[in-house]
Structure formats: C-alpha cells, structure tokens
Short mmCIF file of C-alpha atoms in Angstrom, two decimals:
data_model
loop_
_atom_site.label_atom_id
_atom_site.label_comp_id
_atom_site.label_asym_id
_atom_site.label_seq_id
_atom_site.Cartn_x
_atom_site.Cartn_y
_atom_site.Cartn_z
CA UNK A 29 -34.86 45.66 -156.76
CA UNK A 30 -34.59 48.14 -159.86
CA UNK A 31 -35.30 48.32 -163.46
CA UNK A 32 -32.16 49.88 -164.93
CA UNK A 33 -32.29 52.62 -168.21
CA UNK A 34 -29.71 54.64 -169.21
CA UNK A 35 -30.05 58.39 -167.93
CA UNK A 36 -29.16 60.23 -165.41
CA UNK A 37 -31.16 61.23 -162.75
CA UNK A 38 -31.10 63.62 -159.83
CA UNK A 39 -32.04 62.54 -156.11
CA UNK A 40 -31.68 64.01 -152.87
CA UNK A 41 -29.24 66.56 -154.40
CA UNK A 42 -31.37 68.46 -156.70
CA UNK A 43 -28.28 68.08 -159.06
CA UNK A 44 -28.14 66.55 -162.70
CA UNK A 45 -25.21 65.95 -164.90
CA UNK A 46 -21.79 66.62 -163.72
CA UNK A 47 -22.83 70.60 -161.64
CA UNK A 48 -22.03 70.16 -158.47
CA UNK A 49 -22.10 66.76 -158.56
CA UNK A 50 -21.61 65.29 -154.74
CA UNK A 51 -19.15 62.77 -153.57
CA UNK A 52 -21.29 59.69 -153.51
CA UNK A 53 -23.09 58.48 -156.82
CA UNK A 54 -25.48 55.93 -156.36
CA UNK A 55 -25.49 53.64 -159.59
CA UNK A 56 -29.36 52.98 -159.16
CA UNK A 57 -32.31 54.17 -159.59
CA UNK A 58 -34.52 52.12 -156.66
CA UNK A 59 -37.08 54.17 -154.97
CA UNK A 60 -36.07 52.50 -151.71
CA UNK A 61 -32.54 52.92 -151.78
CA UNK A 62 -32.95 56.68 -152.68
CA UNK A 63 -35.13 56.65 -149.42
CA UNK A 64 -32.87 54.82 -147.44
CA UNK A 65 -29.65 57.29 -148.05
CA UNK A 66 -31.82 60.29 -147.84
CA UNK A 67 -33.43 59.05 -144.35
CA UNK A 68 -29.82 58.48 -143.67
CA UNK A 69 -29.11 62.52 -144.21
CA UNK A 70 -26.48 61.16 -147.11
CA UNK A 71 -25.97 63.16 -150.54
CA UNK A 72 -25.95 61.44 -153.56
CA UNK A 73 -27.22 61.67 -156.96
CA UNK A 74 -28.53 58.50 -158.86
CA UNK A 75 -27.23 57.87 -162.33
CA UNK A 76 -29.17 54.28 -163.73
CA UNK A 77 -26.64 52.30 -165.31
CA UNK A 78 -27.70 50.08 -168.71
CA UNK A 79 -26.53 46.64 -167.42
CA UNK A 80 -28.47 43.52 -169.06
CA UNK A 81 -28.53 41.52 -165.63
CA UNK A 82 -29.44 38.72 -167.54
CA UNK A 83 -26.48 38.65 -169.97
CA UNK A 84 -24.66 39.35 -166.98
CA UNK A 85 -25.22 36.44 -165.19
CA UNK A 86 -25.37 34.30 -168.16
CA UNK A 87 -21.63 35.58 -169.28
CA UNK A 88 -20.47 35.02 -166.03
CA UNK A 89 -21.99 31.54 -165.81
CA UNK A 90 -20.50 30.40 -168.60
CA UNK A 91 -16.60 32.03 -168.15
CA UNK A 92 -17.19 30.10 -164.32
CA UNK A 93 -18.31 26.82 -165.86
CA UNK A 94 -21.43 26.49 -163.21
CA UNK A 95 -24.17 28.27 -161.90
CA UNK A 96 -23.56 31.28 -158.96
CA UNK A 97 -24.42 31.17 -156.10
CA UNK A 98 -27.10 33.70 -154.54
CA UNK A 99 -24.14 35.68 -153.14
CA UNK A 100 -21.82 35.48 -155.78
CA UNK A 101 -24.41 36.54 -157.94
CA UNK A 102 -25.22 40.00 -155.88
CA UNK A 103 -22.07 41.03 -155.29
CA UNK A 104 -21.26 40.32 -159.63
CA UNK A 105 -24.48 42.58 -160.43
CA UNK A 106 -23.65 45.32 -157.73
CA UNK A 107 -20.29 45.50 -159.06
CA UNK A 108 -21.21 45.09 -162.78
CA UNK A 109 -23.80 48.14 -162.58
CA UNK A 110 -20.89 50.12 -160.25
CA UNK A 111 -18.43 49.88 -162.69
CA UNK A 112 -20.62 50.45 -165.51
CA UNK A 113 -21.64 53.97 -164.35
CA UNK A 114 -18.12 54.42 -163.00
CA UNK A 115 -17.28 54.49 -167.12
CA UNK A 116 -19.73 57.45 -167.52
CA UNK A 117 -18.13 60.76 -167.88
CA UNK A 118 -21.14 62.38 -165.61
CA UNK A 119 -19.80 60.19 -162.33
CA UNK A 120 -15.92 61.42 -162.85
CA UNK A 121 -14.65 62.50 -159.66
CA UNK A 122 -17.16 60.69 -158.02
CA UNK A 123 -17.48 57.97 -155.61
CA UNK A 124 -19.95 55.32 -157.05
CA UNK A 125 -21.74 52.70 -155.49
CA UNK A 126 -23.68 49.73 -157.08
CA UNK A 127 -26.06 47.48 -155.07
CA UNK A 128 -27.93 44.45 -156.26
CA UNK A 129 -30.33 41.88 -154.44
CA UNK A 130 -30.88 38.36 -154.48
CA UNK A 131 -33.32 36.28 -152.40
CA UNK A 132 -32.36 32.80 -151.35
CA UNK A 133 -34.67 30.45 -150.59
CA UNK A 134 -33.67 26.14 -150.47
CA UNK A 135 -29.68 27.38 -151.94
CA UNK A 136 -31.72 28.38 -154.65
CA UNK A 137 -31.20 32.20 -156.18
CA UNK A 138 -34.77 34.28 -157.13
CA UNK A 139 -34.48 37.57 -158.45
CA UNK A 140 -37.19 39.54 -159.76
CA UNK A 141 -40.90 37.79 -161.13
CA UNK A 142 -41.05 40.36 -163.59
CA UNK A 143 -45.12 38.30 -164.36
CA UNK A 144 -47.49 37.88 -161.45
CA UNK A 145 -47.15 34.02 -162.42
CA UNK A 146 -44.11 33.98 -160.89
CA UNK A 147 -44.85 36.16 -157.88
CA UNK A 148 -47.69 33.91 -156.87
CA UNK A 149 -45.37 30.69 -157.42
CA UNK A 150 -42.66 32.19 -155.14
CA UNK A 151 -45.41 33.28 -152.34
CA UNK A 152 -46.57 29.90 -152.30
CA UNK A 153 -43.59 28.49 -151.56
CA UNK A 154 -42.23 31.41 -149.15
CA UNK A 155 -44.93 31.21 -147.17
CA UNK A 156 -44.36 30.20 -143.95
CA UNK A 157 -40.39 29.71 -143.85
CA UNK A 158 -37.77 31.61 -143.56
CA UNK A 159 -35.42 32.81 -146.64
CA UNK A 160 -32.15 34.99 -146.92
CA UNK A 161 -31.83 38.34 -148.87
CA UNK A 162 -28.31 38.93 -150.47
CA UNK A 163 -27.69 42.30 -150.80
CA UNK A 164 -24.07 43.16 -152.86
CA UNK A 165 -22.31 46.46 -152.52
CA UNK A 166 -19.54 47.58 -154.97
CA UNK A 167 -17.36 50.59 -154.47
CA UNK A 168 -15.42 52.30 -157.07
CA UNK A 169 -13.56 55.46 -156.10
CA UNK A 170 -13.54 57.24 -159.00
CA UNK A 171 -12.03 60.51 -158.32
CA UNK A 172 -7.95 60.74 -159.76
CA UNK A 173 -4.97 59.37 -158.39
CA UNK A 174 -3.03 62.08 -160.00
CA UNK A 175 -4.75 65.13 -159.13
CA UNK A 176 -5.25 66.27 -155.50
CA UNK A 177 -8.75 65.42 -154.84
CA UNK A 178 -8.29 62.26 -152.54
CA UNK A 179 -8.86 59.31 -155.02
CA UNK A 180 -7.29 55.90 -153.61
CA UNK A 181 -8.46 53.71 -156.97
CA UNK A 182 -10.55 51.63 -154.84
CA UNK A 183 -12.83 49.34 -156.02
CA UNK A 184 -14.28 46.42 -153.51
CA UNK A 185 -17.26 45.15 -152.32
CA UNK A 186 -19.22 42.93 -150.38
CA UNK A 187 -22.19 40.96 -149.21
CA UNK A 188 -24.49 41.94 -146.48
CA UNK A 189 -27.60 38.90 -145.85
CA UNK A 190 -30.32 39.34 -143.65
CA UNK A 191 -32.71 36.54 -142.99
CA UNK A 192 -36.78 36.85 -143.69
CA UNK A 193 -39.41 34.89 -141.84
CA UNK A 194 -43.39 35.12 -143.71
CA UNK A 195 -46.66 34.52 -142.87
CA UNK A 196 -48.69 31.33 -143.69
CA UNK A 197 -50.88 33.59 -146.35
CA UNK A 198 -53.47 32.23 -147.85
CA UNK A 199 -54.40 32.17 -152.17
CA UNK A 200 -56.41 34.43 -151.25
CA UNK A 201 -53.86 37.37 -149.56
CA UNK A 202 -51.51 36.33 -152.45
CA UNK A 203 -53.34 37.15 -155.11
CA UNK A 204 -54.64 40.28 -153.91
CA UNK A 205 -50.89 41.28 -152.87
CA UNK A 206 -49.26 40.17 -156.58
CA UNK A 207 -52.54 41.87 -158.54
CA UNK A 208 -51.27 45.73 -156.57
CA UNK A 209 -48.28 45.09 -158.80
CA UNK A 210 -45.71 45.65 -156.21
CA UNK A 211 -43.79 42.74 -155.70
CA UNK A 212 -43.41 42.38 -159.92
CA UNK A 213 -40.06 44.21 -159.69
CA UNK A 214 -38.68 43.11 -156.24
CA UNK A 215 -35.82 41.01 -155.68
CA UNK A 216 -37.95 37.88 -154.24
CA UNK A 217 -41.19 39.23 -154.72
CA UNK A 218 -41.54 41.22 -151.54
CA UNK A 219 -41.16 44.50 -149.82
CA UNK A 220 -41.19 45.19 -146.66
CA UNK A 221 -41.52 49.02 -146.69
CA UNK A 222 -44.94 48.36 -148.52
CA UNK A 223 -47.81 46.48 -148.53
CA UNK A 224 -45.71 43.50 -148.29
CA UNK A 225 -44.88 44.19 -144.79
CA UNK A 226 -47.73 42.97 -143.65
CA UNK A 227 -46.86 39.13 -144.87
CA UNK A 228 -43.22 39.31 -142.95
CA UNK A 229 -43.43 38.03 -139.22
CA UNK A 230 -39.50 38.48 -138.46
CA UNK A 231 -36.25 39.86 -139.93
CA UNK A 232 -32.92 38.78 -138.47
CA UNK A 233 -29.86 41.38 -139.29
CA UNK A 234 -30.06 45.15 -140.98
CA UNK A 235 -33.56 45.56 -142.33
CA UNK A 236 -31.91 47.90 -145.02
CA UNK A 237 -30.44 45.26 -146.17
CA UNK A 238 -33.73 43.56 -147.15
CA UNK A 239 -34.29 47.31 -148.78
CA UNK A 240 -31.61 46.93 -150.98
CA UNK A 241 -28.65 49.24 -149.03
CA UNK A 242 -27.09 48.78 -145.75
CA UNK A 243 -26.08 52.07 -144.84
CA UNK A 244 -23.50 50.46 -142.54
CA UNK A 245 -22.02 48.19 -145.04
CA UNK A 246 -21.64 51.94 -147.46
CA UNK A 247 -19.77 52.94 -144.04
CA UNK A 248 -17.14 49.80 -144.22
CA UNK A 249 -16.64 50.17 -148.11
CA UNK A 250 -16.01 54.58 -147.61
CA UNK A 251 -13.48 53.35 -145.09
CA UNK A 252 -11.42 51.37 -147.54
CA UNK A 253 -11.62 54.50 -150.21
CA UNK A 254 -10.11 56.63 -146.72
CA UNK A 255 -13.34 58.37 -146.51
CA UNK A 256 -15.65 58.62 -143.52
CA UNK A 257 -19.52 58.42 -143.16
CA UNK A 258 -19.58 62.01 -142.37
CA UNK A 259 -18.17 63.07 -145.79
CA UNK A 260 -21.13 62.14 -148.06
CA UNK A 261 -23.39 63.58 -145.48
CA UNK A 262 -26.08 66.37 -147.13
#
C-alpha cells in the first residue's frame, strides 16, 4: 500500500535522522500504517526504504523456479524493504519493521493498479465476492549483540490474512471511485479507511490487517526480539 523513495522521514516522533531516534522504525512510508501505530499510542519514526518491488519479485521468481504465492510474496516484500532500511546507518540501534500487502482474489496475487485501467478491471471482478488481503510483517532487531542495549539479532516474520466481502457496485460507482484516485496505489485497489469503505459489506479477522499493519501481529514479532508492546509505546 506505499510508494517507496529513499529518505527519511519523521512520524509520530517529531524525530529525523538518527536524534533520539525511538525503538521501533517503521520501514514505510504508508499514510495508514503511520495512522494505525499512532492510534495505537506506539513511537516510531518512518524511514522509506528504495526497494524495486518489481525486481523483487521477479529475482525471487526466477531463483524459486515458479511464480509466489500471494503470501509468499508479502512476507518476501515486507522482509525485503525491512532489511533494506535495517542496512541504513539512520535505523542503527533500532528495531525495524517492514510490512507489505497483497490481495488475493481466485489464488491469484494483485498488488497495486498503479492506472485506473486496472482499478476498474479489478472492481469488476471484486465485486460481489469475497477476497483475502495478505499482509507480511518482517522484524529485524537491529540494535548490537555486543553492546548492552538488548539486541537479540532477530529477524522473522510473518503473515497475517483477513478476508474482504464487496458490494455488487455498479460501472457507474466504479468509475466515480477509481477517477478520486485513491485506490491507484492500494494493494487491491481498495481502502477501507476511505471512500472505499463504502463498497466493503464484511471483513473477517483484524481490520488493520486490511490497513496494511496488525498491531497484534507487531506484538508477536517484539516478543521474539524479548521486547514487549509496552516498550515502543509514545
């Protein structure tokens, strides 16, 4: 559900660069995962990695002989766009976490449109069924082993999937909804903290997940880095 470019940027924190940097670095620079954390009362500070997703997928697709499937293929871009901001000097002693969403509909993995040719394609065949959104999480505890700041050398993730029911929208709502713009850089083509919500009749499991961040998945992955959901509180 984000566009990725390589600077650093502050959120929640009021921070930049390496000052005061707090615990948890969120490699990512999605407007609704920022939200999410914050409503969470979690401090962070977003630094955007510069991951191709593309070339990721492709490099992995070849090295695996086949295709990925929709949750191999969040949980490789979470942890490719983790690690890669785990390499920056501004997230050292850090804890960083990547997240990346795919839609499934039919087996089938969708990202992001990108045109609103392919938004309107994918709402016409959404509409009225039921897909899955893939959300990965990657972990990488990147504060030392050597020094006595707490690091384990963790790095782990996984999947968390949530299911998404929509309307039976007409041409009509569709192209009104893909001309705002907002589904062009949405994993799926859809939001449901937007005007999209009003095309989604049910979710089944964490809506944050559909978001792009379970906040409850972030508290499994801390636990494995021997952390707690109370230390990257603000």
């Amino acid at each position: 559900m984000t566009t990725d470019a390589p600077s650093p940027a502050s959120a929640a924190t009021g921070t930049t660069g390496t000052q005061d940097l707090p615990l948890l670095v969120l490699a990512s620079q999605s407007p609704g995962r920022a939200r999410i954390l914050v409503d969470a009362g979690i401090g962070f500070e977003a630094i955007v990695s510069d991951v191709d997703e593309d070339a990721a997928v492709a490099e992995a697709t070849a090295r695996l002989g086949g295709a990925l499937d929709p949750l191999a293929m969040a949980l490789l871009l979470a942890r490719t766009k983790a690690e890669a901001v785990a390499a920056v000097e501004a997230a050292d002693g850090a804890v960083v976490l990547g997240c990346d969403s795919v839609f499934e509909l039919d087996g089938v993995p969708y990202g992001k449109p990108h045109t609103p040719e392919v938004a309107a394609e994918r709402w016409r065949a959404m509409r009225g069924r039921t897909g899955i959104l893939h959300t990965g999480h990657w972990l990488v505890d990147n504060r030392s082993t050597e020094e006595d700041d707490g690091g384990t050398g963790a790095t782990l993730g996984t999947v968390a999937s949530a299911s998404v029911t929509f309307a039976d929208v007409t041409d009509a709502e569709i192209g009104a909804y893909v001309a705002t713009g907002e589904p062009l850089p949405c994993a799926g083509g859809f939001t449901i903290d937007g005007r999209g919500s009003a095309f989604i009749t049910g979710i089944e499991g964490d809506p944050h997940t559909v978001v792009g961040l379970s906040v409850s998945t972030l508290r499994s992955l801390l636990a494995s880095a021997n952390l707690s959901i109370m230390d990257v509180w603000a």
